[in-house]
Amino acid sequence: MPRKYCFVGPSLPDAAGLAAGTGVRLMPPVAAGDLLRLDVRAGDVIAIIDGYFHQTRSVRHKEILDLLGRGVHVLGASSMGALRAAELDRFGMRGVGRVYADYRDGRLEADDEVTLLHSPREEGYRPHSEPLVCMRATFAAAVRHGVCDASTADRLIEVLARWPFGLRSYAALPEAGAEAGLDGTAVRALQRHCLAHRQDPKREDALLLLDGLRDDDAFAGPEPRRTPQAPHRTAFLYAWQLAARTTGPEDGASPTSALDLLRACQLFADDYPDHHRDMTLRTLASLCAAECGERAGPGTDAERALLHGEHHGLYRLPARRERLPFLNLWVTPAEAGLPLADQLAIALVRSCRTTLRLPWEEIALSLLEEPSVRDAARRFVRLAEEVNDRALRDRPDLAIDAIPRARIEDLLAEHWRASPDTLELAALDRGFVSLDNAVSAARPFYLFARYNDTAGLLRVAPPAGLQGGRLGVR
């Protein structure tokens, strides 16, 4: 059976009762990153009714395209769902209802037509304003019933459309009517009619979508138009997917960002450079075997990784120092005395994230499946969070983001036993794309690591399958 999720809020505040026993899992209004955190597979159904956009980033088009590319059915109606469906129906998202059709056909254009101010979920999403799309429908009904003429309705809509969405309401109609130059008596009569006969196309469409989710065949019909291939995985989508990954809650604790756990290991495990080197060479050797066919050849991981670099045009083998001037940028003066093959391997490991576009974090995160390293990293991250929380309680004016960069670099140099001249390369040895990237990652850990003894809290052994080693904790 396909799994079904529905993101819903103020458009259908009583959704919990309406969806009881249907197997549909209700979610709060969708925001950026929420879709990437879902555990879904081809054939599952995601329905979007409501979504955040103002103080919280709205759901991104690329997230929906990613789901569609994986064979997940994505439906939209009523509010944010109608907007996204009108924008993405050509790529396979399905729109449901009147509001979607109006956006699709150009009768509605402004995003804020479906927007309203409301109380939080805990207070039942109580409305504090009225969506303009609902006011349009209510005015249209008033015209049909002879309460006002079409000109009056149009002039009110014109005024209300200029107002911020949070000010739109039937209570404000006299003010809007005065701004439009309308007769006050006529506007008050319209106001009374609107309050007694409010139309709500957003709710109607939400109910239509929810009814369809109860029936597995309701949205069967022809298959939606699909993209010819999965959407291009941009650097932005890659970063959003990484940020959405968590390690599941254990012992009643809330999930922890998997990327935070990885950053802790990168920054503070003494043996991380060895781990990163072995993992990278092994990955490049595997890629060479998979992509380069007979050219891959036998040999150690390091030898096959070097061949992979040659196959991508980074250098020519056998290596000759006079043909490799770029090595001066990638090795330290001390490393310049090593055999040339070792220097080339060091340079390849440090540069492959940019030269070969290796999705390193995604590869490294799979190693956090080892319980011992995951648990140790989780403890480390939580200790750092507790220190930050205490510091902010004691010093409300303290800003973690304002800690001087020089202090963080000094901390990293001390922990990594690196000089200022080699700190950039030391960051690359730990899997960071740059020293800037490492400094940003270290900022949330600074107070904990600066004022506490972190020695021995984290240790990372070679990945499983390399020299018989595995991830562990000391």
Coordinates of C-alpha atoms in Angstrom, one line a residue, residues 83 108-115:
L83 CA 0.2 27.6 -6.3
L108 CA -5.5 34.5 -10.4
E109 CA -1.9 35.6 -10.4
A110 CA -0.8 37.1 -7.1
D111 CA 0.6 34.6 -4.6
D112 CA -1.0 36.4 -1.7
E113 CA -4.5 35.7 -3.0
V114 CA -4.6 32.6 -0.8
T115 CA -2.6 34.0 2.2

